[in-house]
Short mmCIF file of C-alpha atoms (C1' of nucleotides) in Angstrom, two decimals:
data_model
loop_
_atom_site.label_atom_id
_atom_site.label_comp_id
_atom_site.label_asym_id
_atom_site.label_seq_id
_atom_site.Cartn_x
_atom_site.Cartn_y
_atom_site.Cartn_z
CA MET A 1 237.19 28.50 91.06
CA LEU A 2 237.07 30.32 94.29
CA ASP A 3 237.27 28.46 97.70
CA ILE A 4 233.58 28.18 98.81
CA LYS A 5 234.42 28.24 102.47
CA TRP A 6 236.17 31.48 101.97
CA MET A 7 233.22 32.90 99.97
CA ARG A 8 230.97 31.87 102.99
CA GLU A 9 232.98 33.63 105.39
CA ASN A 10 233.88 36.77 103.39
CA ARG A 11 230.70 37.68 101.80
CA GLU A 12 231.37 41.40 101.92
CA ALA A 13 234.70 41.09 100.55
CA LEU A 14 233.48 39.04 97.65
CA ALA A 15 230.68 41.50 96.80
CA GLU A 16 233.34 44.27 96.71
CA ALA A 17 235.72 42.17 94.49
CA MET A 18 232.70 41.54 92.14
CA ARG A 19 231.97 45.21 92.15
CA LYS A 20 235.54 46.17 91.39
CA LEU A 21 235.61 43.45 88.38
CA ASN A 22 232.62 44.87 86.93
CA ALA A 23 231.43 41.36 87.09
CA THR A 24 227.59 42.06 87.25
CA ASP A 25 226.87 38.57 85.61
CA ALA A 26 228.88 36.38 88.03
CA PRO A 27 226.52 34.21 89.82
CA TRP A 28 228.20 34.56 93.23
CA GLU A 29 224.92 35.20 95.16
CA LYS A 30 223.40 32.13 93.54
CA ALA A 31 226.39 29.89 94.40
CA LEU A 32 226.18 30.80 98.08
CA GLU A 33 222.37 30.12 97.90
CA LEU A 34 223.08 26.71 96.27
CA ASP A 35 225.77 26.09 98.53
CA GLU A 36 223.61 26.20 101.52
CA ARG A 37 220.74 24.12 100.01
CA ARG A 38 223.52 21.65 98.95
CA ARG A 39 224.54 21.27 102.55
CA GLU A 40 221.12 20.85 103.89
CA LEU A 41 220.36 18.07 101.45
CA LEU A 42 223.64 16.69 101.91
CA ALA A 43 223.22 16.23 105.59
CA LYS A 44 219.75 14.53 105.06
CA VAL A 45 221.04 12.24 102.37
CA GLU A 46 223.91 11.11 104.65
CA ALA A 47 221.78 10.69 107.42
CA LEU A 48 219.58 8.29 105.44
CA ARG A 49 222.51 6.58 103.96
CA ALA A 50 223.88 5.90 107.35
CA GLU A 51 220.52 4.25 108.34
CA ARG A 52 220.39 2.32 105.39
CA ASN A 53 223.92 1.00 105.46
CA LYS A 54 223.19 -0.05 109.06
CA GLY A 55 219.96 -1.81 108.12
CA SER A 56 221.63 -3.57 105.24
CA LYS A 57 224.31 -4.86 107.48
CA GLU A 58 221.66 -6.12 109.87
CA ILE A 59 219.77 -7.83 106.98
CA GLY A 60 222.92 -9.57 106.14
CA ARG A 61 223.31 -10.69 109.71
CA LEU A 62 219.68 -11.77 110.31
CA PHE A 63 219.73 -13.96 107.06
CA ARG A 64 222.99 -15.69 108.15
CA GLU A 65 221.26 -16.49 111.32
CA GLY A 66 218.24 -17.94 109.61
CA LYS A 67 216.00 -15.24 110.75
CA LYS A 68 214.39 -14.75 107.69
CA GLU A 69 210.95 -13.11 108.69
CA GLU A 70 212.81 -10.55 110.73
CA ALA A 71 214.88 -9.84 107.85
CA ASN A 72 212.23 -9.52 105.30
CA ALA A 73 210.38 -7.02 107.48
CA LEU A 74 213.55 -4.96 107.53
CA LYS A 75 213.87 -5.16 104.02
CA ALA A 76 210.62 -3.60 103.46
CA ARG A 77 211.42 -0.59 105.68
CA MET A 78 214.86 -0.22 103.80
CA THR A 79 212.93 -0.16 100.44
CA GLU A 80 211.04 2.90 101.83
CA ILE A 81 214.24 4.44 102.84
CA GLY A 82 215.77 3.82 99.56
CA GLN A 83 212.88 5.51 97.70
CA GLU A 84 212.96 8.60 100.03
CA LEU A 85 216.67 8.72 99.26
CA GLU A 86 216.33 8.38 95.69
CA ALA A 87 214.21 11.37 95.62
CA LEU A 88 216.51 13.42 97.82
CA GLU A 89 219.63 12.37 95.79
CA ALA A 90 218.02 13.29 92.43
CA GLU A 91 217.47 16.82 94.12
CA LEU A 92 221.04 16.99 95.46
CA ARG A 93 222.50 15.91 92.03
CA GLN A 94 220.64 18.83 90.60
CA VAL A 95 221.54 21.27 93.15
CA GLU A 96 225.21 20.23 92.95
CA GLU A 97 225.26 20.55 89.26
CA GLU A 98 223.78 24.10 89.42
CA PHE A 99 226.06 25.06 92.24
CA TYR A 100 229.22 23.76 90.27
CA ASP A 101 228.13 25.59 87.31
CA ALA A 102 227.78 28.77 89.16
CA MET A 103 231.26 28.47 90.69
CA MET A 104 232.84 27.89 87.26
CA ARG A 105 231.21 31.29 86.24
CA ILE A 106 232.60 33.33 89.11
CA PRO A 107 236.04 35.14 88.09
CA ASN A 108 239.02 35.24 90.36
CA ILE A 109 239.40 37.92 93.23
CA PRO A 110 241.64 40.81 92.08
CA GLU A 111 244.88 41.42 94.32
CA PRO A 112 244.53 44.55 96.41
CA ASP A 113 247.06 46.59 94.06
CA VAL A 114 245.27 46.06 90.99
CA PRO A 115 243.97 49.54 89.54
CA VAL A 116 240.29 49.74 89.97
CA ALA A 117 238.40 50.79 86.91
CA PRO A 118 235.35 49.56 85.21
CA ASP A 119 237.19 48.92 81.87
CA GLU A 120 240.68 49.19 80.15
CA SER A 121 240.44 52.96 80.07
CA GLY A 122 241.99 52.35 83.59
CA ASN A 123 245.08 50.29 82.66
CA VAL A 124 248.11 52.09 84.01
CA VAL A 125 251.35 52.23 82.04
CA VAL A 126 253.99 51.44 85.12
CA LYS A 127 257.15 51.21 83.09
CA GLU A 128 258.63 52.33 79.82
CA TRP A 129 261.97 51.09 78.45
CA GLY A 130 263.64 52.36 75.30
CA GLN A 131 263.80 55.00 72.75
CA LEU A 132 260.90 55.20 70.18
CA PRO A 133 262.82 55.11 66.82
CA ARG A 134 262.97 58.15 64.81
CA PHE A 135 263.17 58.29 60.84
CA ASP A 136 264.11 60.85 58.49
CA PHE A 137 261.70 58.95 56.05
CA GLN A 138 258.14 57.84 56.17
CA PRO A 139 258.26 54.51 57.96
CA LYS A 140 256.09 51.87 56.45
CA PRO A 141 253.76 49.53 57.88
CA HIS A 142 254.79 45.82 58.01
CA TRP A 143 252.12 44.82 55.24
CA ASP A 144 253.93 46.85 52.76
CA LEU A 145 257.45 45.87 53.93
CA GLY A 146 256.35 42.30 54.16
CA GLU A 147 255.15 42.10 50.58
CA GLU A 148 257.90 44.20 49.26
CA LEU A 149 260.58 42.00 50.68
CA ASP A 150 258.55 38.98 49.78
CA ILE A 151 258.62 37.39 53.25
CA ILE A 152 254.78 37.85 54.10
CA ASP A 153 252.36 36.74 51.63
CA LEU A 154 248.94 37.76 52.96
CA GLU A 155 246.92 37.20 49.53
CA ARG A 156 247.81 33.75 49.16
CA GLY A 157 247.16 33.08 53.04
CA VAL A 158 243.62 34.34 52.34
CA LYS A 159 243.56 32.07 49.33
CA LEU A 160 243.90 29.15 51.49
CA SER A 161 242.09 29.92 54.64
CA GLY A 162 240.42 33.10 54.39
CA SER A 163 240.73 36.24 56.09
CA ARG A 164 243.04 36.44 59.05
CA PHE A 165 245.41 33.97 57.63
CA TYR A 166 248.97 34.71 56.23
CA ILE A 167 251.85 32.90 54.73
CA LEU A 168 255.54 33.71 55.88
CA LYS A 169 258.09 33.09 53.39
CA GLY A 170 261.78 32.90 53.06
CA ALA A 171 263.56 35.15 55.62
CA GLY A 172 260.13 35.79 57.12
CA ALA A 173 259.52 32.20 58.05
CA ARG A 174 263.28 32.03 59.05
CA LEU A 175 263.06 35.15 61.13
CA GLN A 176 260.07 33.72 62.99
CA ARG A 177 262.08 30.35 63.67
CA ALA A 178 264.96 32.33 64.73
CA LEU A 179 262.86 34.29 67.30
CA ILE A 180 261.41 30.89 68.63
CA ASN A 181 264.61 29.13 69.03
CA TRP A 182 266.24 32.20 70.64
CA PHE A 183 263.48 32.72 73.08
CA LEU A 184 263.46 29.10 74.11
CA ASP A 185 267.18 28.96 74.51
CA VAL A 186 267.29 31.98 76.69
CA HIS A 187 264.49 30.72 79.02
CA ILE A 188 265.99 27.18 79.14
CA ASN A 189 269.50 28.11 79.41
CA GLU A 190 269.33 31.34 81.49
CA HIS A 191 266.02 31.34 83.10
CA GLY A 192 265.65 27.75 84.48
CA TYR A 193 262.75 26.74 82.59
CA THR A 194 262.32 23.18 81.19
CA GLU A 195 261.13 22.86 77.64
CA VAL A 196 257.83 20.72 76.89
CA TYR A 197 256.15 20.08 73.56
CA PRO A 198 252.46 19.42 74.33
CA PRO A 199 249.40 18.49 72.49
CA PHE A 200 247.82 21.21 70.43
CA LEU A 201 244.43 19.52 70.76
CA VAL A 202 243.07 19.05 74.26
CA ARG A 203 239.84 17.38 75.80
CA SER A 204 237.41 20.04 77.16
CA HIS A 205 238.13 19.32 80.47
CA CYS A 206 241.55 21.09 80.03
CA MET A 207 239.73 24.11 78.89
CA TRP A 208 237.73 24.22 82.03
CA GLY A 209 240.84 23.72 84.12
CA THR A 210 242.49 26.98 82.74
CA GLY A 211 239.09 28.79 82.67
CA ASN A 212 238.72 29.02 78.88
CA LEU A 213 235.50 27.20 79.39
CA PRO A 214 232.75 27.75 80.03
CA LYS A 215 232.72 31.56 79.33
CA PHE A 216 234.96 31.88 76.38
CA GLY A 217 234.23 28.77 74.25
CA ASP A 218 233.26 31.22 71.39
CA VAL A 219 236.89 32.13 70.73
CA LEU A 220 237.84 28.35 70.34
CA TYR A 221 238.20 26.10 67.54
CA ARG A 222 237.02 22.48 68.10
CA ASP A 223 236.58 19.29 66.36
CA ALA A 224 233.17 18.63 65.22
CA GLU A 225 232.89 15.07 65.82
CA GLU A 226 235.06 14.48 68.97
CA ASP A 227 236.06 16.35 72.32
CA TYR A 228 239.05 17.93 70.79
CA TRP A 229 239.75 21.66 71.19
CA LEU A 230 242.53 23.59 69.45
CA ILE A 231 244.68 25.34 72.11
CA PRO A 232 244.24 29.10 72.05
CA THR A 233 247.65 29.20 73.93
CA ALA A 234 250.21 26.74 75.45
CA GLU A 235 248.99 27.70 78.75
CA VAL A 236 246.24 25.22 78.50
CA PRO A 237 247.98 22.11 77.88
CA VAL A 238 250.98 22.96 79.91
CA THR A 239 248.98 24.05 82.92
CA ASN A 240 246.94 21.03 82.69
CA MET A 241 249.96 18.69 82.87
CA TYR A 242 249.82 18.27 86.46
CA ARG A 243 245.91 18.15 86.80
CA GLU A 244 244.55 15.77 89.17
CA GLU A 245 248.07 15.34 90.70
CA ILE A 246 249.46 15.73 94.11
CA LEU A 247 253.22 16.84 93.76
CA GLU A 248 255.69 15.50 95.91
CA PRO A 249 257.40 17.67 98.37
CA GLY A 250 260.40 19.47 97.02
CA SER A 251 258.95 19.34 93.60
CA LEU A 252 258.06 23.33 93.41
CA PRO A 253 258.67 25.40 91.81
CA ILE A 254 258.10 24.04 88.35
CA TYR A 255 258.96 26.30 85.25
CA HIS A 256 257.99 25.16 82.09
CA VAL A 257 258.27 26.88 78.55
CA ALA A 258 256.73 25.76 75.43
CA ALA A 259 256.50 26.97 71.79
CA THR A 260 253.08 26.13 70.29
CA PRO A 261 250.78 27.30 67.60
CA CYS A 262 247.73 29.17 69.00
CA PHE A 263 244.38 29.09 67.42
CA ARG A 264 241.61 31.78 68.08
CA ARG A 265 238.50 32.53 66.31
CA GLU A 266 239.10 36.39 67.04
CA LYS A 267 235.37 37.32 66.70
CA VAL A 268 236.14 40.88 66.48
CA SER A 269 234.02 43.24 64.35
CA ALA A 270 234.95 42.58 60.80
CA GLY A 271 237.16 45.38 59.57
CA LYS A 272 238.98 45.86 62.96
CA ASP A 273 242.66 45.00 62.61
CA VAL A 274 242.27 43.39 59.31
CA ARG A 275 245.51 44.62 57.69
CA GLY A 276 248.56 42.77 58.11
CA ILE A 277 249.30 40.10 60.63
CA LYS A 278 248.64 41.82 64.00
CA ARG A 279 245.40 39.84 64.61
CA VAL A 280 245.16 36.48 63.26
CA HIS A 281 243.58 33.07 63.80
CA GLN A 282 246.80 30.91 63.76
CA PHE A 283 250.21 32.19 65.34
CA GLU A 284 253.25 30.93 67.22
CA LYS A 285 254.00 31.75 70.97
CA VAL A 286 256.49 30.94 73.38
CA GLU A 287 254.84 30.44 76.72
CA MET A 288 256.22 30.44 80.23
CA VAL A 289 254.26 28.51 82.78
CA LYS A 290 255.09 28.42 86.34
CA PHE A 291 253.84 26.13 89.31
CA VAL A 292 254.77 27.45 92.61
CA GLU A 293 254.32 27.68 96.49
CA PRO A 294 251.63 30.21 97.23
CA HIS A 295 253.71 32.51 99.45
CA THR A 296 256.22 33.02 96.45
CA GLY A 297 253.36 34.13 94.05
CA ARG A 298 254.06 37.63 93.75
CA ASP A 299 257.91 37.34 93.61
CA GLU A 300 257.55 34.77 90.81
CA LEU A 301 255.26 36.96 89.01
CA GLU A 302 257.83 39.71 88.93
CA SER A 303 260.74 37.35 87.77
CA LEU A 304 258.27 36.04 85.03
CA ILE A 305 257.67 39.52 83.61
CA ARG A 306 261.50 40.29 83.68
CA ASN A 307 262.01 37.00 81.74
CA ALA A 308 259.74 38.37 78.93
CA GLU A 309 261.11 41.84 79.31
CA GLU A 310 264.80 40.99 79.01
CA LEU A 311 264.00 39.41 75.50
CA LEU A 312 262.53 42.80 74.40
CA GLU A 313 265.58 44.62 75.85
CA ARG A 314 268.13 42.43 73.99
CA LEU A 315 266.20 42.74 70.73
CA GLU A 316 266.17 46.35 71.40
CA LEU A 317 262.59 46.85 71.06
CA PRO A 318 260.97 49.71 72.91
CA TYR A 319 258.37 48.66 75.26
CA ARG A 320 255.84 49.57 78.20
CA ARG A 321 254.49 47.60 80.96
CA VAL A 322 250.87 47.95 81.44
CA ALA A 323 249.07 47.14 84.83
CA ILE A 324 245.65 45.75 83.74
CA ALA A 325 242.75 47.35 85.68
CA THR A 326 239.94 45.44 87.34
CA GLY A 327 237.52 45.90 84.79
CA ASP A 328 239.88 44.51 82.07
CA LEU A 329 241.21 41.67 84.01
CA SER A 330 240.72 38.19 82.53
CA PHE A 331 238.46 35.91 84.03
CA VAL A 332 241.09 33.90 85.73
CA ALA A 333 243.82 36.25 86.53
CA ALA A 334 244.08 37.83 90.14
CA ILE A 335 246.54 40.44 88.57
CA LYS A 336 247.98 40.82 85.11
CA PHE A 337 250.68 42.94 83.32
CA ASP A 338 250.70 43.18 79.59
CA LEU A 339 254.05 44.19 77.87
CA GLU A 340 253.45 46.10 74.74
CA VAL A 341 256.13 46.91 71.97
CA TRP A 342 256.12 49.76 69.96
CA ALA A 343 255.71 49.36 66.04
CA ALA A 344 256.93 52.28 64.26
CA GLY A 345 255.07 51.81 61.01
CA CYS A 346 251.30 51.28 62.05
CA GLU A 347 252.06 53.60 65.09
CA GLU A 348 250.73 51.42 67.69
CA TRP A 349 251.61 49.70 70.93
CA LEU A 350 251.25 45.82 70.29
CA GLU A 351 250.42 43.50 73.12
CA VAL A 352 253.30 40.75 72.93
CA SER A 353 252.94 39.37 76.23
CA SER A 354 250.49 39.09 78.94
CA CYS A 355 251.88 37.83 82.50
CA SER A 356 249.35 36.76 85.16
CA LEU A 357 249.23 35.34 88.44
CA PHE A 358 246.12 33.08 89.23
CA ARG A 359 246.89 32.29 92.68
CA ASP A 360 244.77 29.07 93.30
CA PHE A 361 242.04 29.68 90.83
CA GLN A 362 243.22 27.46 88.14
CA ALA A 363 244.72 24.90 90.46
CA ARG A 364 241.34 24.33 91.97
CA ARG A 365 239.74 23.91 88.64
CA ALA A 366 242.22 21.55 87.46
CA ASN A 367 242.91 20.15 90.92
CA ILE A 368 246.59 20.54 91.03
CA ARG A 369 248.06 20.08 94.46
CA TYR A 370 251.31 19.71 96.24
CA ARG A 371 252.36 18.42 99.52
CA PRO A 372 254.40 21.07 101.35
CA GLU A 373 256.34 18.55 103.33
CA GLU A 374 256.26 14.74 103.87
CA GLY A 375 253.02 13.66 105.59
CA ALA A 376 251.37 17.14 105.29
CA LYS A 377 247.91 17.76 103.84
CA PRO A 378 247.95 18.61 100.08
CA GLU A 379 247.33 22.24 99.14
CA TYR A 380 246.57 23.77 95.91
CA VAL A 381 249.60 25.08 94.00
CA TYR A 382 249.70 28.80 92.66
CA THR A 383 249.94 29.00 88.91
CA LEU A 384 251.22 31.75 86.51
CA ASN A 385 252.05 32.33 82.89
CA GLY A 386 253.12 34.77 80.45
CA SER A 387 254.19 35.03 76.98
CA GLY A 388 257.80 35.31 76.27
CA LEU A 389 257.04 36.23 73.51
CA ALA A 390 254.16 36.28 70.91
CA LEU A 391 254.57 36.02 67.47
CA PRO A 392 254.14 37.47 64.77
CA ARG A 393 253.69 40.66 66.42
CA ILE A 394 257.58 40.77 67.32
CA ILE A 395 257.95 40.25 63.57
CA ILE A 396 255.84 43.18 63.09
CA ALA A 397 258.00 45.35 65.43
CA ILE A 398 261.15 44.17 64.02
CA LEU A 399 260.08 45.04 60.53
CA GLU A 400 258.66 48.27 61.36
CA ASN A 401 261.22 49.55 63.79
CA PHE A 402 264.43 48.48 61.92
CA GLN A 403 263.49 49.28 58.46
CA GLN A 404 265.87 51.37 56.36
CA PRO A 405 264.98 54.00 53.72
CA ASP A 406 265.67 51.41 50.92
CA GLY A 407 262.86 49.17 52.55
CA SER A 408 265.58 46.73 53.76
CA VAL A 409 265.43 45.63 57.45
CA VAL A 410 268.32 45.30 59.87
CA VAL A 411 268.14 41.95 61.94
CA PRO A 412 268.65 42.44 65.65
CA PRO A 413 272.09 41.29 66.55
CA VAL A 414 271.08 38.67 69.06
CA LEU A 415 269.10 36.85 66.27
CA ARG A 416 271.79 36.79 63.61
CA PRO A 417 273.46 33.52 64.83
CA TYR A 418 269.90 32.06 64.47
CA MET A 419 269.63 33.41 60.90
CA GLY A 420 272.59 32.08 59.45
CA GLY A 421 274.62 35.27 60.17
CA VAL A 422 272.14 37.36 57.86
CA ALA A 423 272.45 41.03 59.19
CA VAL A 424 269.97 42.68 56.79
CA ILE A 425 267.03 41.32 55.22
CA ARG A 426 266.59 42.79 51.76
"C1'" G B 1 239.39 0.52 61.17
"C1'" G B 2 238.83 -5.15 63.14
"C1'" A B 3 239.31 -9.03 67.03
"C1'" G B 4 240.38 -9.95 71.95
"C1'" G B 5 242.17 -8.88 77.08
"C1'" G B 6 242.60 -5.09 81.07
"C1'" A B 7 241.93 -0.90 84.67
"C1'" U B 8 241.73 -2.28 92.73
"C1'" G B 9 245.45 2.03 97.78
"C1'" G B 10 252.50 5.24 96.89
"C1'" C B 11 253.83 0.38 94.18
"C1'" C B 12 252.82 -5.20 93.32
"C1'" G B 13 248.62 -7.98 93.87
"C1'" A B 14 244.00 -10.92 96.11
"C1'" G B 15 238.73 -10.22 96.20
"C1'" U B 16 232.41 -15.83 96.55
"C1'" G B 17 226.46 -9.49 95.93
"C1'" G B 18 226.38 -9.12 102.70
"C1'" A B 19 231.60 -8.73 108.65
"C1'" C B 20 235.30 -4.85 102.11
"C1'" G B 21 237.84 1.45 102.73
"C1'" A B 22 238.98 -3.19 100.87
"C1'" A B 23 243.49 -9.80 102.34
"C1'" G B 24 248.63 -10.36 101.47
"C1'" G B 25 253.40 -8.56 100.03
"C1'" C B 26 256.83 -4.29 99.11
"C1'" G B 27 257.76 0.61 100.35
"C1'" G B 28 257.14 4.91 104.21
"C1'" U B 29 256.76 6.84 109.32
"C1'" U B 30 257.06 5.79 114.49
"C1'" G B 31 258.09 2.82 118.66
"C1'" U B 32 260.61 -1.86 121.17
"C1'" C B 33 265.41 -3.96 121.33
"C1'" U B 34 270.61 -2.19 120.18
"C1'" U B 35 276.52 1.82 121.99
"C1'" G B 36 274.89 2.89 116.78
"C1'" A B 37 273.09 0.43 112.35
"C1'" A B 38 270.77 -3.97 110.38
"C1'" A B 39 267.67 -7.75 111.63
"C1'" A B 40 263.30 -8.96 114.17
"C1'" C B 41 258.77 -7.48 116.60
"C1'" A B 42 254.63 -4.00 117.16
"C1'" A B 43 251.68 0.07 115.71
"C1'" C B 44 250.51 3.46 112.23
"C1'" U B 45 250.68 4.34 106.90
"C1'" G B 46 244.82 7.32 100.62
"C1'" U B 47 241.71 11.53 99.21
"C1'" G B 48 237.64 14.55 99.71
"C1'" G B 49 232.79 16.25 101.87
"C1'" C B 50 229.25 17.63 106.20
"C1'" G B 51 229.87 18.74 111.33
"C1'" C B 52 231.97 22.80 117.34
"C1'" A B 53 232.52 17.83 118.31
"C1'" A B 54 231.80 12.48 118.64
"C1'" G B 55 231.20 10.94 114.28
"C1'" C B 56 228.79 10.08 109.60
"C1'" C B 57 229.08 10.11 104.34
"C1'" A B 58 231.43 9.37 99.51
"C1'" C B 59 235.39 7.26 96.62
"C1'" C B 60 238.08 0.09 93.95
"C1'" G B 61 239.24 4.28 85.88
"C1'" G B 62 234.30 7.72 84.79
"C1'" G B 63 229.13 8.17 84.40
"C1'" G B 64 224.35 5.66 84.94
"C1'" G B 65 221.42 1.19 86.11
"C1'" U B 66 219.52 -3.36 89.00
"C1'" U B 67 219.45 -4.68 94.50
"C1'" C B 68 217.33 -3.85 101.36
"C1'" G B 69 222.79 -3.92 100.14
"C1'" A B 70 227.88 -3.47 94.43
"C1'" A B 71 235.08 -3.68 93.97
"C1'" U B 72 231.75 -8.03 92.66
"C1'" C B 73 225.82 -8.12 88.26
"C1'" C B 74 223.98 -4.78 83.60
"C1'" C B 75 224.60 -0.64 80.23
"C1'" U B 76 227.77 3.24 78.54
"C1'" C B 77 232.23 6.33 78.28
"C1'" U B 78 237.46 6.97 78.73
"C1'" C B 79 242.29 4.89 78.99
"C1'" C B 80 246.06 0.85 78.72
"C1'" C B 81 247.95 -3.79 76.55
"C1'" U B 82 248.11 -7.81 72.48
"C1'" C B 83 247.15 -9.28 67.68
"C1'" C B 84 245.70 -7.91 62.43
"C1'" G B 85 245.21 -3.53 58.87
"C1'" C B 86 246.63 1.56 57.84
"C1'" C B 87 250.41 5.21 58.55
"C1'" A B 88 254.65 10.14 59.34
#
RNA sequence: GGAGGGAUGGCCGAGUGGACGAAGGCGGUUGUCUUGAAAACAACUGUGGCGCAAGCCACCGGGGGUUCGAAUCCCUCUCCCUCCGCCA
């Protein structure tokens, strides 16, 4: 959510930002109109309430003094004010509801250095690392490798749960577990993160807090009877950990990391990305979430990205860092960089991390504040997050990049201690 | 799932429909005293909204209602506790 005061005072900048985002449906003009109407009504309502409060006190005093007649006369007048108030309050409630709803549908303002373009065609590769693997044989896609090695069972996954579900088996399941443990250990031991194990089902207010609702409810799974939503990423529960809180001076920055399953409806056109395990309804992801002081936001973003890149480098997986253009920015992000890893079998760059700075956009929605120093006024924190990293796409990259002519796959050296010393999956 | 009891400021805890934004205590900050500290004493000590300001308004778990007026009465939701049942 944006700061309505800022919106009032920077109408031009706001309009410009919405143009850059190509956010033609963002109801920012409506929000400003409603805000004006809201304040008008609020002034009237509060004046009436003040009058009524005064009158009610007076009635109490008159009764105590036994001036019953005067009290009753005043009571009659207060009844009138009450009726007037009731009408105005109803109108105010209505306007506030519409105002709030509009505010929740206005996307974040992009940082000044985000590439301006109407869609993803404007995304810019800002960094490339590593050599793409070369083979003197025809490299296979992971769905073939996985089946031949008997470590990915697509057919039975579909039998259980339908399209876009899969089963990892044997060394495949263990490889995933090794990756998760190694990711977590690096972030905990070397990058200063504290591990958390959050709920995978959350109340809708959490989804509003991180900005998944109201606009993206159609990609979420939810309980049919109760207000429980399956998390599409650990960002949701972990960011909302501190909702409605004022963090004590000295508690920032907070770094959390969590490994959780992620559930997404992925309502993409049937037939797109159906083969293999690239786009699925359930996957594991290690997510880093930061709560920081505003002036450190950009530095914290860079170090967050590095925390993810380092994993790819140590896995020896070639990747590129992509600056996301304004038109492709997610609703809540002020700036976002994706990390894409090369998969030699399907010859594709796979998104395995998405690192974003939200400034105070999520903090306003979830009401997460901190006190800069003892006795100071609370301020909104800045939140950031990024995958470090997403599975099973890393498995795809490992299988496809480290495959050998005989169909076996070399395990990246850093993972071997987590694989019981296994160096080759065959 | 069944039965009952709760939710009040940073914490503990009082609160009869009218002087309650809320007693009292603890904690915290500042001041007086002191060479310094402690003690004692005093003042201050929540969040947000509107407004240039004075100030006004809202908030006693959330929402709704009754009333001239609600922390207090009614309805409803959420959460917590105790006991029973079930369970990894």
